[in-house]
Coordinates of C-alpha atoms and ligand atoms in Angstrom, one line a residue:
Chain A
M1 CA 75.5 40.3 34.0
T2 CA 72.6 41.1 31.9
V3 CA 72.1 44.7 31.9
S4 CA 68.7 45.6 33.3
H5 CA 66.2 46.9 30.4
D6 CA 65.7 50.2 31.9
V7 CA 69.3 50.9 31.1
L8 CA 68.7 50.2 27.5
S9 CA 66.4 52.0 25.3
H10 CA 65.3 50.3 22.0
G11 CA 68.7 48.2 22.6
V12 CA 70.8 51.4 22.7
L13 CA 72.8 52.5 25.7
S14 CA 74.1 56.2 25.8
R15 CA 76.5 57.5 28.1
D16 CA 79.1 60.3 28.3
V17 CA 81.9 57.8 28.2
L18 CA 82.3 54.0 26.9
V19 CA 84.9 52.1 27.9
V20 CA 85.7 48.8 25.8
G21 CA 87.5 46.5 28.0
G22 CA 87.4 46.2 32.0
G23 CA 91.1 45.5 32.6
P24 CA 93.5 47.4 34.7
A25 CA 93.5 50.2 32.2
G26 CA 89.8 50.4 31.5
L27 CA 88.8 50.3 35.1
S28 CA 91.3 53.0 36.0
A29 CA 89.8 55.4 33.4
A30 CA 86.3 54.5 34.4
A31 CA 86.8 55.0 38.2
R32 CA 88.2 58.4 37.5
L33 CA 85.6 59.6 35.3
A34 CA 82.8 58.2 37.3
A35 CA 84.2 59.9 40.4
A36 CA 84.1 63.3 38.6
G37 CA 80.3 62.8 37.8
L38 CA 80.4 61.6 34.1
T39 CA 77.9 58.7 33.0
V40 CA 80.3 55.8 32.4
A41 CA 79.6 52.4 30.8
I42 CA 82.2 49.5 30.8
A43 CA 81.7 46.7 28.2
D44 CA 84.0 43.3 28.4
E45 CA 83.3 39.9 27.2
Q46 CA 84.8 38.2 30.1
P47 CA 81.9 37.0 32.7
E48 CA 83.8 39.5 35.3
L49 CA 85.7 42.7 35.2
G50 CA 89.5 42.7 35.9
G51 CA 90.9 41.9 32.6
Q52 CA 94.1 39.8 32.4
Y53 CA 95.8 40.8 35.3
F54 CA 93.0 41.4 37.9
R55 CA 91.3 38.4 36.7
R56 CA 89.3 37.3 39.7
P57 CA 90.2 34.1 41.6
S58 CA 87.2 31.5 41.9
P59 CA 85.4 31.6 45.0
A60 CA 87.0 28.3 46.0
V61 CA 90.6 29.6 45.5
L62 CA 89.6 33.1 47.3
R63 CA 88.4 30.9 50.4
A64 CA 91.5 28.5 50.4
H65 CA 94.5 31.2 49.7
G66 CA 92.8 34.7 49.7
D67 CA 93.1 37.2 46.9
H68 CA 96.6 37.3 45.5
R69 CA 95.9 40.6 43.7
P70 CA 93.5 42.4 46.2
E71 CA 93.7 45.9 44.5
G72 CA 92.1 44.5 41.6
G73 CA 89.1 43.6 43.9
R74 CA 89.2 46.9 45.1
L75 CA 89.1 48.8 42.0
I76 CA 86.3 46.7 40.7
A77 CA 84.2 47.2 43.7
R78 CA 84.7 51.1 43.5
V79 CA 84.0 51.0 39.8
R80 CA 80.6 49.3 40.6
E81 CA 80.0 51.7 43.8
L82 CA 80.4 54.6 41.4
G83 CA 77.4 53.7 39.4
V84 CA 79.4 52.4 36.4
D85 CA 77.3 50.4 34.0
C86 CA 79.2 47.1 33.8
L87 CA 78.2 45.4 30.7
T88 CA 80.0 42.1 31.5
G89 CA 79.6 39.2 28.8
H90 CA 79.3 41.7 26.2
L91 CA 81.5 41.2 23.3
V92 CA 81.7 44.6 21.3
W93 CA 82.3 43.4 17.8
G94 CA 81.9 46.1 15.4
V95 CA 81.4 49.9 14.5
A96 CA 78.3 51.1 12.6
D97 CA 78.5 53.2 9.4
D98 CA 78.4 56.5 11.5
G99 CA 81.7 55.3 12.7
R100 CA 80.6 56.1 16.5
T101 CA 77.8 53.6 17.2
L102 CA 79.4 50.4 18.4
F103 CA 77.7 47.2 18.2
A104 CA 77.7 44.5 20.9
T105 CA 76.4 41.1 21.8
A106 CA 74.9 40.4 25.4
P107 CA 75.3 37.1 27.1
D108 CA 71.9 35.8 25.8
G109 CA 72.8 36.8 22.3
A110 CA 70.8 40.2 22.1
A111 CA 72.0 43.0 20.0
V112 CA 73.1 46.1 22.0
R113 CA 74.2 49.5 20.3
L114 CA 76.6 51.7 22.5
R115 CA 76.9 55.3 22.1
A116 CA 79.2 57.6 24.0
R117 CA 80.7 61.4 23.6
H118 CA 84.2 59.8 24.5
V119 CA 84.9 56.2 23.4
I120 CA 87.9 54.8 25.4
V121 CA 89.2 51.5 23.9
A122 CA 91.0 49.5 26.6
T123 CA 90.9 46.1 24.7
G124 CA 94.5 45.0 26.4
A125 CA 96.8 42.5 24.6
Y126 CA 97.0 38.8 23.3
E127 CA 100.0 36.4 23.5
R128 CA 102.5 36.3 20.6
T129 CA 102.6 32.7 19.4
H130 CA 104.8 31.1 16.8
P131 CA 104.0 27.8 15.5
F132 CA 105.9 24.7 15.4
P133 CA 105.0 21.1 14.6
G134 CA 102.6 19.8 16.8
W135 CA 101.8 23.2 18.3
Q136 CA 97.8 22.5 17.6
L137 CA 97.8 19.4 20.1
P138 CA 95.7 19.6 23.1
G139 CA 97.7 20.4 26.1
V140 CA 100.0 22.9 24.3
T141 CA 98.7 26.2 25.4
T142 CA 100.1 29.9 26.0
P143 CA 101.7 30.8 29.3
G144 CA 98.9 33.3 30.0
F145 CA 96.5 30.3 30.0
A146 CA 98.6 28.3 32.4
Q147 CA 98.7 31.4 34.6
H148 CA 95.0 31.9 34.6
L149 CA 94.5 28.3 35.4
A150 CA 96.8 28.2 38.2
A151 CA 96.3 31.6 39.9
A152 CA 92.6 32.0 39.3
D153 CA 91.5 28.4 39.5
G154 CA 94.1 26.7 41.4
T155 CA 94.6 24.2 38.8
P156 CA 97.8 23.3 37.2
V157 CA 97.8 22.9 33.5
G158 CA 99.8 19.5 33.8
R159 CA 101.7 17.3 36.2
R160 CA 105.0 17.7 33.9
V161 CA 105.2 20.9 32.3
L162 CA 107.7 22.7 30.0
V163 CA 107.5 26.8 30.0
A164 CA 109.0 28.2 27.0
G165 CA 109.3 31.2 24.4
S166 CA 110.9 34.5 25.5
G167 CA 110.2 37.4 28.1
P168 CA 109.9 38.0 31.9
F169 CA 106.4 36.8 31.9
L170 CA 107.5 33.0 31.6
L171 CA 109.4 33.4 35.1
P172 CA 106.1 34.1 37.2
V173 CA 104.1 31.7 35.1
A174 CA 106.6 28.9 36.0
C175 CA 106.2 30.2 39.9
S176 CA 102.8 29.8 39.7
L177 CA 102.5 26.3 38.2
L178 CA 104.6 25.3 41.2
D179 CA 102.4 27.1 43.5
A180 CA 99.7 25.0 42.0
G181 CA 101.5 21.6 42.6
A182 CA 103.0 21.1 39.1
E183 CA 106.4 19.9 38.1
V184 CA 108.1 22.3 35.9
I185 CA 110.6 20.4 33.9
G186 CA 112.3 23.7 32.9
V187 CA 111.9 27.2 31.5
A188 CA 113.5 27.4 27.8
E189 CA 114.0 31.1 27.1
A190 CA 115.0 32.0 23.4
G191 CA 117.3 34.8 24.2
H192 CA 120.3 35.1 26.8
P193 CA 118.4 37.7 29.2
Y194 CA 120.1 36.4 32.5
T195 CA 123.6 36.6 31.9
P196 CA 125.4 39.8 33.1
S197 CA 126.0 41.4 29.9
L198 CA 126.6 44.9 28.6
R199 CA 122.8 45.2 28.0
A200 CA 122.0 43.8 31.2
T201 CA 123.9 46.2 33.3
A202 CA 121.1 48.9 32.2
A203 CA 118.5 47.1 34.4
L204 CA 120.8 47.4 37.3
R205 CA 119.9 51.0 37.7
H206 CA 116.3 50.0 38.1
P207 CA 116.7 47.5 41.3
A208 CA 113.0 47.1 41.5
R209 CA 112.6 45.2 38.1
L210 CA 115.8 43.3 39.2
R211 CA 114.6 42.3 42.5
E212 CA 111.1 41.1 41.0
L213 CA 113.0 39.1 38.5
A214 CA 115.6 37.7 41.2
G215 CA 112.7 36.7 43.4
Y216 CA 111.1 34.3 40.5
M217 CA 114.6 33.0 39.7
A218 CA 115.3 32.1 43.6
R219 CA 111.9 30.3 43.6
L220 CA 112.7 28.4 40.5
A221 CA 116.2 27.7 41.9
R222 CA 114.9 26.2 45.3
A223 CA 112.5 24.1 43.3
R224 CA 115.5 23.0 41.1
V225 CA 113.9 24.2 37.7
P226 CA 116.8 24.8 35.2
I227 CA 116.4 27.9 33.1
W228 CA 117.8 26.9 29.7
Q229 CA 118.6 30.1 27.6
G230 CA 119.1 30.4 23.9
R231 CA 116.5 27.4 23.4
V232 CA 113.2 27.1 21.6
V233 CA 110.5 24.6 21.1
T234 CA 110.7 23.0 17.6
G235 CA 108.4 20.1 18.3
A236 CA 105.7 18.6 20.1
S237 CA 104.0 15.1 19.9
G238 CA 101.4 13.0 21.1
D239 CA 98.0 11.3 20.4
D240 CA 94.9 13.0 21.7
S241 CA 97.2 15.3 23.8
V242 CA 100.9 16.2 24.1
S243 CA 103.3 13.7 25.5
A244 CA 106.5 14.9 24.4
V245 CA 108.3 18.1 23.4
T246 CA 111.6 19.0 21.4
L247 CA 113.8 21.6 22.2
A248 CA 116.5 23.4 19.7
A249 CA 118.8 26.1 20.1
T250 CA 117.5 29.4 19.0
A251 CA 120.6 30.0 16.7
D252 CA 119.9 26.7 15.0
P253 CA 116.4 25.6 15.2
S254 CA 116.9 22.8 12.8
R255 CA 118.9 20.6 15.0
P256 CA 117.1 19.4 18.1
V257 CA 119.2 19.2 21.4
G258 CA 116.5 17.4 23.6
T259 CA 113.3 15.8 23.7
F260 CA 111.3 15.7 27.2
A261 CA 108.2 13.8 28.3
V262 CA 105.6 16.2 29.6
D263 CA 101.7 16.3 29.6
A264 CA 101.5 20.2 29.0
V265 CA 103.7 22.6 27.2
C266 CA 103.3 26.5 27.5
V267 CA 105.0 28.7 24.8
G268 CA 104.6 32.5 24.2
Y269 CA 106.8 35.2 23.2
G270 CA 105.3 38.1 24.9
F271 CA 102.2 40.2 23.8
R272 CA 100.8 42.0 21.1
P273 CA 98.1 45.0 21.2
Q274 CA 94.7 44.0 20.4
T275 CA 94.1 46.7 18.2
E276 CA 91.0 45.7 15.9
L277 CA 88.4 47.7 17.4
A278 CA 90.4 50.9 17.2
R279 CA 91.0 50.3 13.7
L280 CA 87.4 49.7 13.0
L281 CA 86.7 53.0 14.3
G282 CA 89.1 54.7 11.9
C283 CA 92.2 55.2 14.3
E284 CA 95.5 55.6 12.4
I285 CA 97.9 52.8 13.1
R286 CA 101.6 52.5 12.5
A287 CA 104.0 49.5 12.7
D288 CA 106.5 49.5 15.5
A289 CA 110.0 48.8 14.0
A290 CA 111.1 46.8 17.1
T291 CA 108.1 44.7 17.7
G292 CA 107.1 44.2 14.1
D293 CA 103.5 44.9 15.6
A294 CA 100.7 47.2 14.9
A295 CA 100.1 50.1 17.3
P296 CA 97.6 52.8 17.3
V297 CA 99.0 56.4 16.8
T298 CA 98.3 58.0 20.2
D299 CA 99.6 61.1 22.0
A300 CA 100.6 61.0 25.8
F301 CA 97.0 61.4 26.6
G302 CA 95.8 58.3 24.7
R303 CA 94.0 60.4 22.0
T304 CA 94.0 58.9 18.5
S305 CA 93.6 60.4 15.0
R306 CA 89.9 60.1 15.6
P307 CA 88.2 62.8 17.8
G308 CA 86.6 61.6 20.7
V309 CA 88.4 58.0 20.5
Y310 CA 91.1 57.1 22.8
V311 CA 93.2 54.1 23.3
V312 CA 94.7 53.1 26.5
G313 CA 96.5 50.0 28.4
E314 CA 98.3 47.5 26.3
A315 CA 96.0 48.1 23.3
A316 CA 98.3 51.1 22.9
G317 CA 101.4 49.5 23.4
I318 CA 102.7 46.5 25.7
G319 CA 104.3 48.0 29.1
G320 CA 102.7 46.2 31.9
V321 CA 100.0 46.8 34.6
H322 CA 101.3 50.0 35.9
L323 CA 101.8 51.5 32.7
A324 CA 98.3 50.2 31.6
R325 CA 96.8 52.0 34.9
A326 CA 98.5 55.1 34.5
R327 CA 97.6 55.5 31.0
G328 CA 94.0 54.9 31.8
R329 CA 94.2 57.6 34.5
L330 CA 96.0 60.0 32.4
T331 CA 93.2 59.7 29.6
A332 CA 90.6 60.3 32.2
A333 CA 92.3 63.1 33.7
H334 CA 92.5 64.6 30.0
I335 CA 89.0 64.2 29.3
L336 CA 88.2 65.9 32.4
A337 CA 90.1 68.7 31.5
A338 CA 89.0 69.2 28.1
R339 CA 85.5 69.3 29.4
G340 CA 86.6 72.2 31.6
G341 CA 87.2 70.3 34.8
G342 CA 90.0 68.3 36.3
D343 CA 93.1 69.2 38.0
R344 CA 96.4 70.4 35.9
R345 CA 98.6 69.0 38.6
E346 CA 97.2 65.6 38.1
I347 CA 97.9 65.5 34.5
V348 CA 101.3 66.9 35.1
R349 CA 102.0 64.1 37.8
L350 CA 100.4 61.3 35.7
A351 CA 102.4 62.3 32.6
A352 CA 105.6 62.1 34.4
R353 CA 104.8 58.7 35.9
T354 CA 103.7 57.4 32.2
R355 CA 106.9 58.4 31.0
A356 CA 109.0 56.9 33.6
L357 CA 107.1 53.7 33.3
G358 CA 107.8 53.8 29.4
R359 CA 111.5 54.1 29.9
F360 CA 111.4 51.3 32.4
T361 CA 109.4 49.1 29.9
A362 CA 111.9 49.7 27.2
L363 CA 115.0 48.7 29.8
G364 CA 113.1 45.3 30.3
E365 CA 112.4 44.7 26.7
A366 CA 116.1 45.3 25.9
L367 CA 117.2 42.3 27.8
Y368 CA 115.2 40.1 25.5
P369 CA 115.4 39.4 21.8
S370 CA 113.3 41.7 19.8
P371 CA 110.2 39.9 18.1
A372 CA 111.5 41.2 14.9
A373 CA 114.9 39.3 15.5
L374 CA 112.8 36.4 16.6
Q375 CA 110.7 36.1 13.5
D376 CA 113.8 36.3 11.5
A377 CA 115.4 33.3 13.5
L378 CA 112.3 31.2 13.9
V379 CA 110.7 31.4 10.3
S380 CA 113.2 30.7 8.0
A381 CA 113.5 27.3 10.1
L382 CA 109.8 26.5 10.0
P383 CA 109.2 23.2 8.6
D384 CA 107.0 23.1 5.4
E385 CA 104.7 20.7 7.1
T386 CA 104.1 22.8 9.9
V387 CA 100.4 23.9 10.5
V388 CA 100.9 27.6 10.7
C389 CA 97.1 28.6 10.9
R390 CA 95.4 26.6 13.6
C391 CA 91.9 27.7 12.5
E392 CA 92.3 26.8 8.9
A393 CA 94.9 24.1 9.2
V394 CA 97.1 25.9 6.7
T395 CA 100.6 24.6 6.5
A396 CA 103.8 26.8 6.3
S397 CA 104.3 25.4 2.8
D398 CA 100.8 26.5 1.6
V399 CA 101.6 30.1 2.9
R400 CA 105.3 30.1 1.3
A401 CA 103.6 29.2 -2.0
A402 CA 100.7 31.6 -1.6
A403 CA 103.1 34.5 -0.9
T404 CA 105.7 33.7 -3.6
D405 CA 103.6 32.4 -6.4
R406 CA 100.2 34.4 -6.4
A407 CA 100.4 37.1 -3.8
G408 CA 103.5 39.0 -4.8
G409 CA 104.5 39.3 -1.3
D410 CA 101.5 40.9 0.1
L411 CA 100.3 39.9 3.2
N412 CA 96.6 40.4 2.5
A413 CA 96.9 38.6 -0.5
A414 CA 98.6 35.6 0.8
K415 CA 95.8 35.2 3.1
S416 CA 93.2 35.2 0.7
W417 CA 95.2 32.8 -1.5
S418 CA 96.1 30.4 1.4
R419 CA 93.5 31.0 3.9
A420 CA 95.8 31.6 6.7
G421 CA 94.1 33.8 9.1
M422 CA 90.6 33.3 7.9
G423 CA 89.2 31.4 10.8
P424 CA 87.5 32.4 14.0
C425 CA 90.9 33.8 15.8
Q426 CA 91.2 36.0 12.7
G427 CA 94.8 35.5 12.4
R428 CA 95.8 36.4 15.9
F429 CA 97.7 33.5 16.6
C430 CA 99.1 32.9 13.2
G431 CA 99.5 36.5 12.1
F432 CA 103.1 37.0 13.4
A433 CA 104.5 33.7 11.6
V434 CA 102.5 34.6 8.5
A435 CA 103.7 38.0 8.1
G436 CA 107.4 36.6 8.7
L437 CA 106.8 34.2 6.0
V438 CA 105.6 36.7 3.7
R439 CA 108.4 39.1 4.6
A440 CA 110.8 36.3 3.6
A441 CA 108.9 35.7 0.4
R442 CA 109.7 39.4 -0.2
G443 CA 113.5 39.1 0.4
G444 CA 113.4 40.4 3.9
E445 CA 111.5 43.7 3.2
R446 CA 108.9 44.9 5.8
G447 CA 105.3 45.5 4.9
E448 CA 102.2 45.4 6.5
P449 CA 102.7 44.2 10.3
V450 CA 99.0 42.7 10.6
F451 CA 96.1 41.5 8.8
P452 CA 93.5 44.2 8.1
A453 CA 91.0 44.4 11.0
R454 CA 87.6 43.1 10.1
Q455 CA 83.8 43.1 11.5
P456 CA 82.8 41.4 13.6
V457 CA 86.1 41.1 15.5
R458 CA 85.0 37.9 16.8
P459 CA 82.2 35.5 15.4
V460 CA 78.9 36.6 16.3
P461 CA 75.8 34.4 16.9
V462 CA 73.1 34.9 14.0
E463 CA 70.3 35.7 16.5
T464 CA 72.5 39.1 17.2
L465 CA 72.6 40.0 13.7
L466 CA 68.8 39.1 13.2
A467 CA 67.9 41.1 16.3
L468 CA 70.0 44.2 15.1
G469 CA 68.1 44.1 11.8
E470 CA 64.6 44.2 13.7
Q471 CA 65.7 47.3 15.8
E472 CA 66.8 49.7 13.2
P473 CA 67.5 53.0 15.0
E474 CA 64.6 55.7 14.8
G475 CA 66.9 58.8 14.9
D476 CA 68.2 57.8 18.6
A477 CA 71.3 59.9 18.4
A478 CA 73.5 60.0 21.6
Chain B
M17 CA 81.9 23.0 50.0
S18 CA 82.0 24.5 46.3
V19 CA 82.6 20.8 44.5
T20 CA 79.8 20.1 42.6
R21 CA 78.7 18.0 39.8
I22 CA 78.4 18.8 35.9
T23 CA 77.6 16.6 33.3
V24 CA 79.9 16.4 30.4
D25 CA 79.0 14.4 27.1
G26 CA 76.8 12.6 29.4
E27 CA 79.3 11.3 32.1
P28 CA 79.2 13.0 35.8
V29 CA 82.4 15.3 36.4
D30 CA 83.6 16.9 39.5
A31 CA 83.9 20.8 39.1
T32 CA 84.4 23.9 41.4
A33 CA 81.3 26.0 41.2
G34 CA 82.3 29.6 40.0
S35 CA 85.8 28.3 38.6
S36 CA 86.2 28.5 34.8
L37 CA 84.9 25.7 32.9
T38 CA 88.2 25.1 31.1
A39 CA 89.8 24.4 34.5
A40 CA 87.0 21.9 35.0
F41 CA 88.3 20.2 31.6
V42 CA 92.0 20.5 32.5
A43 CA 91.6 19.0 36.0
A44 CA 89.5 16.2 34.6
R45 CA 92.1 15.7 31.8
R46 CA 89.6 16.1 29.1
W47 CA 92.0 18.1 26.9
R48 CA 90.1 17.2 23.5
L49 CA 87.1 19.4 23.2
R50 CA 86.6 19.4 19.4
D51 CA 88.2 18.2 16.0
N52 CA 89.4 20.8 13.7
P53 CA 86.9 21.0 11.0
V54 CA 89.4 21.2 8.2
S55 CA 92.0 18.8 9.3
G56 CA 89.8 16.5 11.7
E57 CA 93.0 16.7 14.3
P58 CA 91.9 17.0 18.1
R59 CA 92.0 20.5 19.6
G60 CA 91.7 21.7 23.1
P61 CA 91.9 25.0 24.8
F62 CA 94.7 27.0 23.7
C63 CA 94.5 30.8 25.0
G64 CA 92.2 30.9 27.9
M65 CA 91.1 34.3 27.0
G66 CA 88.6 34.2 24.5
V67 CA 90.4 34.7 21.3
C68 CA 91.3 31.2 19.9
F69 CA 87.6 29.6 19.8
E70 CA 89.5 26.3 20.5
C71 CA 87.3 25.9 23.5
E72 CA 83.9 26.1 22.0
V73 CA 81.3 23.7 23.7
T74 CA 77.6 23.4 23.8
V75 CA 76.6 24.5 27.2
D76 CA 72.9 24.0 28.3
G77 CA 71.8 23.5 24.9
R78 CA 73.7 26.7 23.7
P79 CA 76.2 25.8 20.9
G80 CA 79.4 28.0 20.3
V81 CA 80.1 28.8 24.1
R82 CA 83.9 29.6 24.7
A83 CA 84.5 27.5 27.9
C84 CA 87.3 29.7 28.9
L85 CA 84.9 32.7 29.4
T86 CA 82.4 30.7 31.2
R87 CA 82.0 29.9 35.0
V88 CA 80.9 26.6 36.3
V89 CA 77.3 26.5 37.5
P90 CA 76.1 23.6 39.5
G91 CA 74.4 21.0 37.4
M92 CA 75.3 22.6 34.1
T93 CA 75.2 20.3 31.1
V94 CA 78.2 20.4 28.6
E95 CA 78.7 18.7 25.0
T96 CA 82.0 18.8 23.3
G97 CA 82.6 18.1 19.8
A98 CA 81.0 19.8 16.7
P99 CA 78.0 22.0 17.7
V100 CA 74.7 20.4 17.7
E101 CA 73.1 20.9 14.1
T102 CA 70.1 22.7 15.5
G103 CA 71.7 25.8 17.0
P104 CA 72.0 28.9 15.2
P105 CA 75.6 29.1 13.7
S106 CA 78.1 31.8 14.0
V107 CA 78.9 34.1 11.3
G108 CA 81.2 36.5 10.0
T109 CA 84.5 34.5 9.8
R110 CA 84.3 32.5 6.8
P111 CA 84.4 34.7 3.5
Ligands
LIG501 C1 96.2 35.8 29.0 C2 97.1 36.7 29.8 C3 97.4 36.5 31.3 C4 98.2 37.7 31.5 N1 98.6 37.6 32.9 C5 99.4 38.4 33.5 C6 100.3 38.3 34.8 O1 99.6 37.2 35.3 N2 100.8 39.2 35.3 C7 101.3 40.4 34.4 O2 101.8 41.0 35.0 N3 100.7 40.4 33.2 C8 99.8 39.6 32.7 N4 99.4 39.8 31.4 C9 99.6 41.0 30.8 C10 98.5 41.9 30.7 O3 98.2 42.1 29.3 C11 98.6 43.2 31.5 O4 99.6 43.2 32.5 C12 97.3 44.0 31.8 O5 96.4 43.0 32.2 C13 97.0 44.9 30.8 O6 96.2 45.7 31.3 P1 94.8 46.3 30.0 O7 93.9 47.0 31.0 O8 95.6 47.1 29.2 O9 94.3 45.2 29.3 P2 93.6 43.9 29.8 O10 93.7 43.4 31.2 O11 93.9 42.7 28.7 O12 91.9 43.8 29.5 C14 91.5 44.0 28.5 C15 90.0 43.6 28.7 O13 89.3 43.9 27.3 C16 88.5 43.0 27.1 N5 88.1 43.0 25.5 C17 89.0 43.0 24.7 N6 88.5 43.2 23.4 C18 87.0 43.1 23.8 C19 85.8 43.3 22.8 N7 85.9 43.4 21.3 N8 84.6 43.4 23.6 C20 84.7 43.1 24.7 N9 85.5 43.3 25.5 C21 86.9 43.2 25.2 C22 89.1 41.6 27.6 O14 88.1 40.8 27.9 C23 89.9 42.2 28.7 O15 89.3 41.9 29.9 C24 98.4 38.8 30.9 C25 98.0 38.7 29.5 C26 97.3 37.8 29.0 C27 97.0 37.9 27.4
LIG502 S1 90.8 28.9 25.0 FE1 91.0 30.2 23.3 S2 89.0 31.0 23.3 FE2 88.9 29.7 25.2

C-alpha cells in the first residue's frame, strides 16, 4: 500500500508511536496503543502485515483450504479498523543524525521520514544458517522459506525434499511439506532431542509442548518420514539446482554417512534476532552466552538503554509467537501507564505471562544443542573451499587466512580483509560461521558475536537517497 | 479462477494471482534467477523473507525487486538475471 499524501507532510510522518515490523509482536503492541487513542503507524517491508508467523495465505490458498491462522487475520483487521497507518512495502533502513528520525523507502522508491515519541522496534528474527559445500546452489533454502511456500502459497519447495538443521521448527516444516504434496525423504536433526533423557524429562512437565511435538512426530511417522538424529548436512551438489545431498554425523562431520537424491534441501538451525535497527538507534546490546547472538539489553517492558525506544518480539530474543505477542502487549501497557493511563492489573498479568512463556522457551531450548556448541562442532570441520559468504563468494580458507594473518582475531577486521559479510545480506547468513571461524583463529576465545550494524540496513534505491537530499527538513520537529 | 499468466524472460508462465512471485518460480521449477556477480555461479531464492537478495529480478522494468516480497499481478513482466543497465542501481552495501 502506498500512503496517501495527506498522511505525509513533506515526506515526514509524525505519530505518537511508530512500530517497525508488523509481525505478531508489532501488531499486538499497535492494537493496544491505538485502542487507547494514541496515533500509531506500523511500517513493514512486506507487501502485507503479519510478519513471519501470521504471513497471510494467498487468495487461492484461502479459498481452497481456509485460513490456517485465522487469529492473524483478525489481528490485522483490528489494527486497520483502529485507524493505524499501515505502511506496508516500506523498508525502514536508517536513522538520522538526531538519533530519532527513521528513514524509510516507500514501494515506489520515495523517501519517507518517520518520527514518533515512542519507537517500538519489532523487526523479528531471521534464520540461523551454516554453510556447507554447495549450500549456494539454487534449491537449497531455509526451512522458513519452504514453510511459507507450503502454508501461504500451497507450493511444495520440491518433489523430494530433505529437511535438516536443528530445533523444533523442522518438524512443522516437514509436516507442511507433506500437506503440500512433497515427499519428505527425512528430517536430519543435529542433536538428540527426541530420546528420553535426563534433559528431556523437564519437558514432560509442560504437556502442551510435548503434545505439539508429538503431533508433528505422529504425522511424520504415518507418512513414514524418518527422523535422523545426530546428523548434519555436509554437502549438496547439482548443476543449475540441487540434485543430491550428503549427511554426516554431527560428532564427525568429515565422514559422510549417506547421499540422497533430492530436488530441494531446507537447512536451518533456529533463529537469530534481527537487531540492526535497534543498534542504529543506539540501543545497547549484549552477547547471549548460550546462543552466541547479539540481543538488545531490555527490561521486562521492552525498554532499552535509549529513552523512548523499545524492542519487542523476537528482535529482543527468540521465544516463539506467544512470547512475541505477550511482549508486544506488555510494552504497550507500559507506555500507556507511563503516559498516565493504562491498567496496573493488566501489566501485572502480562508480566507474569511473559515470565512463564520465557521459562517455557528455555525448557524447549534445552532439548536441542546450543548454537554455541553447534558452532564449535561445525566450524572446525568446514572444508577450506566452502563458500561461506554467499554474497561475495568468500571461502572458508579466505576467512581463516584473513582472521589469522591480518585481522588478529578481530571479527570486523576479518570482514574488511576477506569481504565476508560485505554483500547485500550484510552478513546475516554468513555471520554465525564467520564469527565461529574468527573465534577458532583466536584459540576459542569469544569476541563480538555479530558484525556491526550498518546503514542502510538493506540496499536502498539511489532514487530514495536523491529524494531525501531534495526534501531536507525545514524545522519540522515531531 | 486465480490462475493467471505472467511473462518471465519473454516466455508465458502460469502463476496464481496474489501468491508470492517466488512461488510462481518454484512451481515452474525456475530456480536459477541470477548468477552471483563475483563467482558467476547460479543462484536462486534462499530465505523467502527479504534478507538474502538472491531473488532479485526486474519487474515491469523496475530492477532490484525481491521476488519473495512481491505478489503476482496478472500480466506482470519479469526478467531474471543481471539488472538492466538503464535502471538505477542500489547503493549502500559495497564499501
Ligand atoms: C521465514 C520464517 C518463517 C517462520 N515461520 C514460522 C512458523 O511457521 N511457525 C512458528 O511458530 N514460527 C515461525 N517463525 C518464527 C517467527 O520468528 C516467530 O514465531 C514470530 O513470527 C515472531 O514474531 P515477531 O513479531 O517478533 O517477528 P516477525 O513475525 O518476524 O515480524 C517482523 C516483521 O518486521 C519486518 N521488518 C524487519 N525489519 C524491517 C525493516 N528494517 N523495515 C521494515 N520492516 C521490517 C519484517 O518484514 C516482518 O514482517 C518463522 C520465522 C521465519 C524467519
Ligand atoms: S529469497 Fe531471500 S530476499 Fe527473497
